[in-house]
CSV table of C-alpha atoms in Angstrom, one decimal:
chain,number,residue,atom,x,y,z
T,654,MET,CA,-1.0,-71.4,-253.9
T,655,THR,CA,0.2,-70.9,-250.8
T,656,ALA,CA,2.3,-73.6,-248.5
T,657,ARG,CA,0.6,-74.0,-245.0
T,658,ILE,CA,3.7,-73.1,-243.0
T,659,PRO,CA,3.2,-76.0,-239.3
T,660,GLN,CA,2.0,-74.2,-236.1
T,661,PRO,CA,4.6,-75.3,-233.2
T,662,SER,CA,2.9,-77.1,-230.9
T,663,ALA,CA,1.9,-76.5,-227.1
T,664,ALA,CA,3.8,-79.6,-225.9
T,665,HIS,CA,7.3,-78.3,-228.3
T,666,ASP,CA,6.9,-74.8,-226.9
T,667,ALA,CA,6.7,-76.1,-223.2
T,668,ALA,CA,9.6,-77.7,-223.7
T,669,ALA,CA,11.1,-75.4,-225.0
T,670,ALA,CA,10.2,-73.2,-222.3
T,671,GLN,CA,12.4,-75.4,-220.2
T,672,PRO,CA,16.2,-75.2,-218.9
T,673,PRO,CA,18.3,-78.0,-219.8
T,674,ALA,CA,18.8,-78.9,-217.0
T,675,ALA,CA,15.1,-79.6,-216.3
T,676,ILE,CA,14.6,-81.8,-219.6
T,677,GLU,CA,17.9,-83.6,-218.5
T,678,VAL,CA,15.7,-84.8,-215.6
T,679,ALA,CA,12.4,-85.1,-216.8
T,680,HIS,CA,13.8,-88.2,-219.0
T,681,ARG,CA,16.9,-89.2,-216.4
T,682,PRO,CA,15.6,-93.3,-215.7
T,683,ALA,CA,14.0,-93.1,-212.7
T,684,ALA,CA,16.2,-94.8,-209.9
T,685,ARG,CA,16.9,-98.5,-208.6
T,686,GLU,CA,14.2,-97.7,-205.4
T,687,ARG,CA,16.3,-99.4,-202.2
T,688,ARG,CA,15.1,-102.4,-200.8
T,689,PRO,CA,14.3,-102.4,-197.0
T,690,LEU,CA,15.7,-104.4,-194.7
T,691,LEU,CA,12.3,-105.3,-193.3
T,692,PRO,CA,9.2,-105.5,-196.2
T,693,ARG,CA,5.7,-104.7,-194.9
T,694,ASP,CA,4.3,-107.9,-196.9
T,695,LEU,CA,6.8,-109.7,-195.3
T,696,PRO,CA,5.3,-111.4,-191.7
T,697,ARG,CA,7.1,-110.9,-188.7
T,698,ARG,CA,6.7,-114.3,-188.1
T,699,ALA,CA,9.3,-115.0,-190.6
T,700,PHE,CA,12.5,-113.9,-189.5
T,701,PRO,CA,12.3,-116.7,-186.2
T,702,LYS,CA,11.0,-119.2,-188.9
T,703,LEU,CA,14.5,-118.5,-190.6
T,704,VAL,CA,16.2,-119.1,-187.2
T,705,GLN,CA,15.0,-122.2,-186.0
T,706,ASN,CA,16.0,-123.4,-189.6
T,707,GLU,CA,19.5,-122.6,-189.1
T,708,ALA,CA,19.6,-123.6,-185.6
T,709,ARG,CA,18.4,-127.2,-187.3
T,710,LEU,CA,20.7,-127.1,-189.8
T,711,VAL,CA,23.9,-126.8,-186.8
T,712,TRP,CA,21.7,-129.6,-185.2
T,713,ARG,CA,22.5,-132.1,-187.9
T,714,GLN,CA,25.9,-130.9,-188.1
T,715,PRO,CA,26.8,-130.7,-184.6
T,716,VAL,CA,30.2,-128.8,-185.4
T,717,SER,CA,30.2,-125.8,-183.4
T,718,LEU,CA,27.6,-127.4,-180.8
T,719,ALA,CA,30.9,-129.5,-180.3
T,720,ILE,CA,33.2,-126.4,-180.7
T,721,GLY,CA,31.2,-124.8,-178.3
T,722,LEU,CA,29.5,-126.3,-175.7
T,723,VAL,CA,31.8,-130.2,-175.3
T,724,MET,CA,35.4,-129.2,-175.8
T,725,PRO,CA,35.6,-126.8,-173.7
T,726,VAL,CA,34.0,-128.4,-170.6
T,727,LEU,CA,36.2,-131.2,-171.4
T,728,LEU,CA,39.3,-129.7,-171.4
T,729,LEU,CA,38.4,-127.9,-168.0
T,730,ALA,CA,37.7,-131.5,-166.5
T,731,LEU,CA,40.9,-132.7,-168.0
T,732,LEU,CA,42.9,-129.5,-166.4
T,733,GLY,CA,41.3,-129.4,-162.9
T,734,SER,CA,41.9,-133.2,-163.0
T,735,ALA,CA,45.1,-133.6,-164.3
T,736,PHE,CA,47.3,-130.4,-162.3
T,737,ARG,CA,44.1,-130.7,-159.3
T,738,GLY,CA,46.6,-129.1,-156.2
T,739,ALA,CA,48.9,-127.6,-158.5
T,740,SER,CA,49.2,-123.9,-158.8
T,741,LEU,CA,50.0,-121.4,-162.0
T,742,GLY,CA,50.1,-117.7,-160.4
T,743,GLY,CA,48.9,-118.4,-157.2
T,744,LEU,CA,45.4,-119.8,-158.6
T,745,SER,CA,44.7,-123.3,-159.1
T,746,VAL,CA,45.5,-124.5,-163.3
T,747,ALA,CA,41.3,-125.1,-163.7
T,748,GLN,CA,40.6,-121.1,-162.2
T,749,ALA,CA,44.2,-119.9,-164.3
T,750,GLU,CA,42.9,-120.6,-167.0
T,751,LEU,CA,39.0,-120.3,-167.3
T,752,PRO,CA,39.8,-116.9,-168.9
T,753,MET,CA,41.4,-118.8,-171.6
T,754,LEU,CA,38.4,-121.5,-172.4
T,755,ILE,CA,36.1,-118.7,-172.5
T,756,VAL,CA,37.6,-116.9,-175.2
T,757,LEU,CA,38.2,-120.2,-176.8
T,758,VAL,CA,34.9,-120.6,-177.0
T,759,LEU,CA,34.1,-117.1,-178.5
T,760,ALA,CA,37.1,-118.1,-181.3
T,761,THR,CA,36.2,-120.9,-182.1
T,762,ILE,CA,32.7,-120.7,-182.9
T,763,ALA,CA,33.3,-117.5,-184.7
T,764,LEU,CA,35.8,-118.6,-186.7
T,765,PHE,CA,34.9,-122.2,-187.9
T,766,GLY,CA,30.6,-121.8,-186.8
T,767,LEU,CA,30.1,-118.6,-189.2
T,768,PRO,CA,32.0,-118.3,-191.6
T,769,ALA,CA,32.2,-121.8,-193.1
T,770,PRO,CA,27.8,-122.1,-193.5
T,771,LEU,CA,27.9,-118.3,-194.9
T,772,ALA,CA,30.2,-118.7,-197.3
T,773,THR,CA,28.3,-122.1,-198.9
T,774,TYR,CA,25.4,-120.2,-199.0
T,775,ARG,CA,27.1,-117.7,-201.1
T,776,GLU,CA,28.9,-119.8,-203.3
T,777,GLN,CA,26.0,-122.5,-204.0
T,778,GLY,CA,24.0,-119.0,-204.8
T,779,ILE,CA,21.3,-119.6,-202.4
T,780,LEU,CA,21.6,-115.6,-200.5
T,781,ARG,CA,21.7,-114.6,-205.0
T,782,ARG,CA,18.4,-116.5,-204.8
T,783,LEU,CA,17.0,-115.2,-201.3
T,784,SER,CA,17.2,-111.8,-203.5
T,785,THR,CA,14.1,-112.2,-205.5
T,786,THR,CA,12.4,-113.5,-202.7
T,787,PRO,CA,10.9,-111.6,-200.1
T,788,VAL,CA,13.0,-113.0,-197.4
T,789,PRO,CA,16.0,-109.5,-197.9
T,790,PRO,CA,19.3,-112.0,-197.4
T,791,ALA,CA,20.7,-109.8,-194.4
T,792,TRP,CA,18.2,-112.1,-192.1
T,793,VAL,CA,20.1,-114.6,-193.0
T,794,LEU,CA,23.0,-113.7,-191.8
T,795,GLY,CA,21.0,-112.5,-189.0
T,796,ALA,CA,20.2,-116.0,-188.5
T,797,GLN,CA,22.9,-117.3,-188.8
T,798,LEU,CA,24.6,-114.5,-185.6
T,799,ALA,CA,21.9,-115.2,-183.7
T,800,VAL,CA,22.5,-119.2,-183.4
T,801,ASN,CA,26.3,-118.7,-182.9
T,802,ALA,CA,25.8,-116.3,-180.6
T,803,SER,CA,23.3,-118.6,-179.4
T,804,ILE,CA,25.1,-121.1,-178.9
T,805,ALA,CA,28.4,-119.0,-177.9
T,806,VAL,CA,26.1,-118.5,-174.6
T,807,ALA,CA,25.4,-121.6,-173.3
T,808,GLY,CA,28.8,-123.4,-173.8
T,809,LEU,CA,29.7,-120.0,-171.3
T,810,MET,CA,27.1,-120.7,-169.1
T,811,VAL,CA,28.0,-124.8,-168.9
T,812,LEU,CA,31.6,-123.9,-168.4
T,813,LEU,CA,31.1,-121.3,-165.5
T,814,VAL,CA,28.5,-123.4,-164.0
T,815,THR,CA,31.0,-126.8,-164.7
T,816,GLY,CA,33.7,-124.9,-162.8
T,817,ILE,CA,32.4,-123.9,-160.4
T,818,ALA,CA,30.1,-126.4,-158.6
T,819,GLY,CA,32.2,-129.3,-160.0
T,820,PHE,CA,35.8,-128.2,-159.6
T,821,GLY,CA,35.5,-125.3,-157.1
T,822,LEU,CA,36.2,-122.7,-158.8
T,823,LYS,CA,35.1,-118.7,-157.4
T,824,THR,CA,32.2,-116.9,-158.5
T,825,PRO,CA,33.1,-113.8,-160.6
T,826,GLN,CA,34.0,-110.8,-158.9
T,827,SER,CA,32.3,-108.1,-161.0
T,828,VAL,CA,30.0,-109.7,-163.1
T,829,GLY,CA,29.4,-106.4,-164.9
T,830,GLY,CA,33.1,-106.6,-165.7
T,831,LEU,CA,32.9,-110.3,-167.3
T,832,ALA,CA,29.2,-109.7,-169.4
T,833,LEU,CA,31.1,-106.7,-170.7
T,834,SER,CA,34.3,-108.1,-171.5
T,835,VAL,CA,32.5,-110.9,-173.3
T,836,ALA,CA,30.1,-108.5,-175.5
T,837,LEU,CA,33.6,-106.7,-176.7
T,838,ALA,CA,35.1,-109.6,-177.4
T,839,ALA,CA,32.5,-111.4,-179.6
T,840,VAL,CA,32.5,-108.5,-181.6
T,841,ALA,CA,35.6,-108.5,-182.0
T,842,VAL,CA,36.0,-112.1,-183.1
T,843,PHE,CA,33.3,-112.1,-184.8
T,844,GLY,CA,33.9,-109.2,-186.9
T,845,ILE,CA,36.9,-111.1,-188.1
T,846,GLY,CA,34.7,-114.2,-188.8
T,847,LEU,CA,32.7,-111.7,-191.0
T,848,TRP,CA,35.4,-110.4,-192.6
T,849,ILE,CA,37.0,-114.1,-193.0
T,850,THR,CA,33.6,-114.4,-194.6
T,851,GLY,CA,33.4,-111.9,-196.9
T,852,ILE,CA,36.5,-112.7,-198.5
T,853,ALA,CA,36.6,-116.1,-199.0
T,854,SER,CA,35.1,-117.3,-202.2
T,855,ASN,CA,34.1,-120.2,-201.0
T,856,ALA,CA,34.0,-122.8,-197.7
T,857,ALA,CA,37.4,-124.4,-198.3
T,858,MET,CA,38.7,-120.9,-198.2
T,859,ALA,CA,37.2,-119.4,-195.4
T,860,GLY,CA,38.3,-122.7,-193.1
T,861,GLY,CA,41.7,-122.2,-194.6
T,862,ILE,CA,41.4,-118.1,-193.3
T,863,ALA,CA,40.1,-119.1,-190.2
T,864,TRP,CA,42.7,-121.9,-189.2
T,865,VAL,CA,45.6,-119.1,-190.5
T,866,THR,CA,44.1,-116.6,-188.0
T,867,PHE,CA,42.6,-119.0,-185.2
T,868,PHE,CA,46.3,-120.2,-183.8
T,869,PRO,CA,48.5,-116.6,-183.3
T,870,LEU,CA,45.3,-115.4,-181.7
T,871,THR,CA,44.7,-118.3,-179.5
T,872,PHE,CA,48.5,-118.1,-179.8
T,873,PHE,CA,48.8,-114.6,-178.0
T,874,ALA,CA,46.1,-115.7,-175.6
T,875,GLY,CA,47.7,-118.3,-173.7
T,876,VAL,CA,45.8,-121.3,-175.6
T,877,PHE,CA,48.8,-123.6,-176.1
T,878,VAL,CA,51.2,-121.8,-173.4
T,879,PRO,CA,50.1,-120.8,-170.6
T,880,LEU,CA,50.8,-116.8,-170.6
T,881,PRO,CA,52.7,-116.7,-166.7
T,882,ILE,CA,55.7,-119.4,-168.8
T,883,LEU,CA,55.7,-116.9,-171.7
T,884,PRO,CA,58.4,-114.7,-171.7
T,885,ALA,CA,58.0,-111.2,-171.4
T,886,VAL,CA,58.0,-109.8,-174.5
T,887,VAL,CA,55.6,-111.8,-176.1
T,888,ARG,CA,53.5,-111.5,-173.0
T,889,ASP,CA,54.0,-107.9,-174.3
T,890,ILE,CA,52.2,-108.6,-177.7
T,891,GLY,CA,49.7,-110.4,-177.0
T,892,ASP,CA,48.2,-107.8,-174.3
T,893,TRP,CA,47.7,-105.9,-177.8
T,894,THR,CA,45.4,-108.5,-179.3
T,895,PRO,CA,42.2,-109.5,-179.5
T,896,LEU,CA,42.3,-111.9,-177.6
T,897,GLY,CA,45.3,-111.5,-174.9
T,898,ALA,CA,43.0,-108.7,-174.4
T,899,ALA,CA,40.3,-110.3,-173.8
T,900,VAL,CA,42.1,-113.1,-171.5
T,901,HIS,CA,43.6,-110.1,-169.1
T,902,ALA,CA,40.4,-108.9,-168.9
T,903,LEU,CA,38.5,-111.7,-167.8
T,904,GLN,CA,41.2,-112.3,-165.5
T,905,ASP,CA,40.0,-109.1,-163.6
T,906,ALA,CA,36.5,-109.8,-164.0
T,907,THR,CA,36.3,-113.4,-162.4
T,908,GLN,CA,39.7,-112.5,-159.8
T,909,ALA,CA,39.7,-108.7,-158.7
T,910,GLY,CA,37.2,-106.0,-159.9
T,911,PHE,CA,35.7,-104.3,-162.6
T,912,PRO,CA,38.4,-104.9,-166.0
T,913,PRO,CA,41.0,-101.9,-166.1
T,914,ALA,CA,40.4,-99.7,-169.2
T,915,ARG,CA,43.0,-100.4,-171.1
T,916,PHE,CA,42.0,-104.2,-171.6
T,917,LEU,CA,38.7,-102.9,-172.9
T,918,LEU,CA,39.6,-100.0,-174.7
T,919,VAL,CA,42.1,-102.3,-176.8
T,920,LEU,CA,38.7,-104.6,-177.2
T,921,THR,CA,36.7,-102.3,-178.2
T,922,GLY,CA,39.1,-101.1,-180.8
T,923,TYR,CA,39.4,-103.7,-182.2
T,924,ALA,CA,35.5,-104.5,-182.1
T,925,LEU,CA,34.9,-101.2,-184.5
T,926,VAL,CA,37.3,-102.2,-186.7
T,927,SER,CA,36.2,-105.5,-186.9
T,928,GLY,CA,33.0,-104.5,-187.8
T,929,ALA,CA,33.7,-101.9,-190.2
T,930,LEU,CA,35.9,-104.4,-192.3
T,931,ALA,CA,33.4,-107.1,-192.0
T,932,ILE,CA,30.8,-104.2,-193.5
T,933,ARG,CA,33.3,-103.4,-195.8
T,934,PHE,CA,34.1,-106.6,-197.8
T,935,PHE,CA,31.2,-109.0,-196.8
T,936,ARG,CA,29.6,-109.7,-200.1
T,937,TRP,CA,25.6,-111.4,-201.2
T,938,GLU,CA,27.2,-113.1,-204.1
């Protein structure tokens, strides 16, 4: 009785005919599908609802509103009333300090109004839980940016209208230069705020880093001491800081004309660097 020798199957022959690389690719687990920023099954009205909810939270804890809308106007009224008739660099004190108040609005909202809520969301696991829902966590970031940017725009409009109507300040000589300077300064400081959010492990740490960052930036912008009074070396250093360059660009836009390219290039550089740092270090968990 002869033993029966098993014949190789067709599947075995096909597998043997494949090169090792093909077998490896066939057995390699499928890569995780990247989640789109805007899922197809998610209603487009979800993002406006998210913005509305973030605005309600800001209204319940109106720190950003007070900083962005009330404080700059109070400072302008104080400076305009206390130093009425005085001049600073050939301008009224209120006119000379208007660019400083504009960058103060941007800095306070970007460094205090933006990092703390996002750090709190990450600390409490809200962003991680959102990853299991159809709502992308990036939408929370977009909603926060939309709300804080709206507060900043409203604050700047109130500040300009109050200064022109209430204290006789001149209208900007270059509206386009003013808008460009404000936009570049906002991108620069909001990028710094997102970078702080990324490296801070909790809201308290985000607030501490924000204060440490806020004081030197605003000092070189002339917030605490007017720029004409500062020593020349301090003014030269301030020209290369984001808020210092923003003040100079805004001064030219409000008093002379379109800002010089030098300060706009400094602001552009800081906007690119801070944006890259925000993308590099921002984390959801």
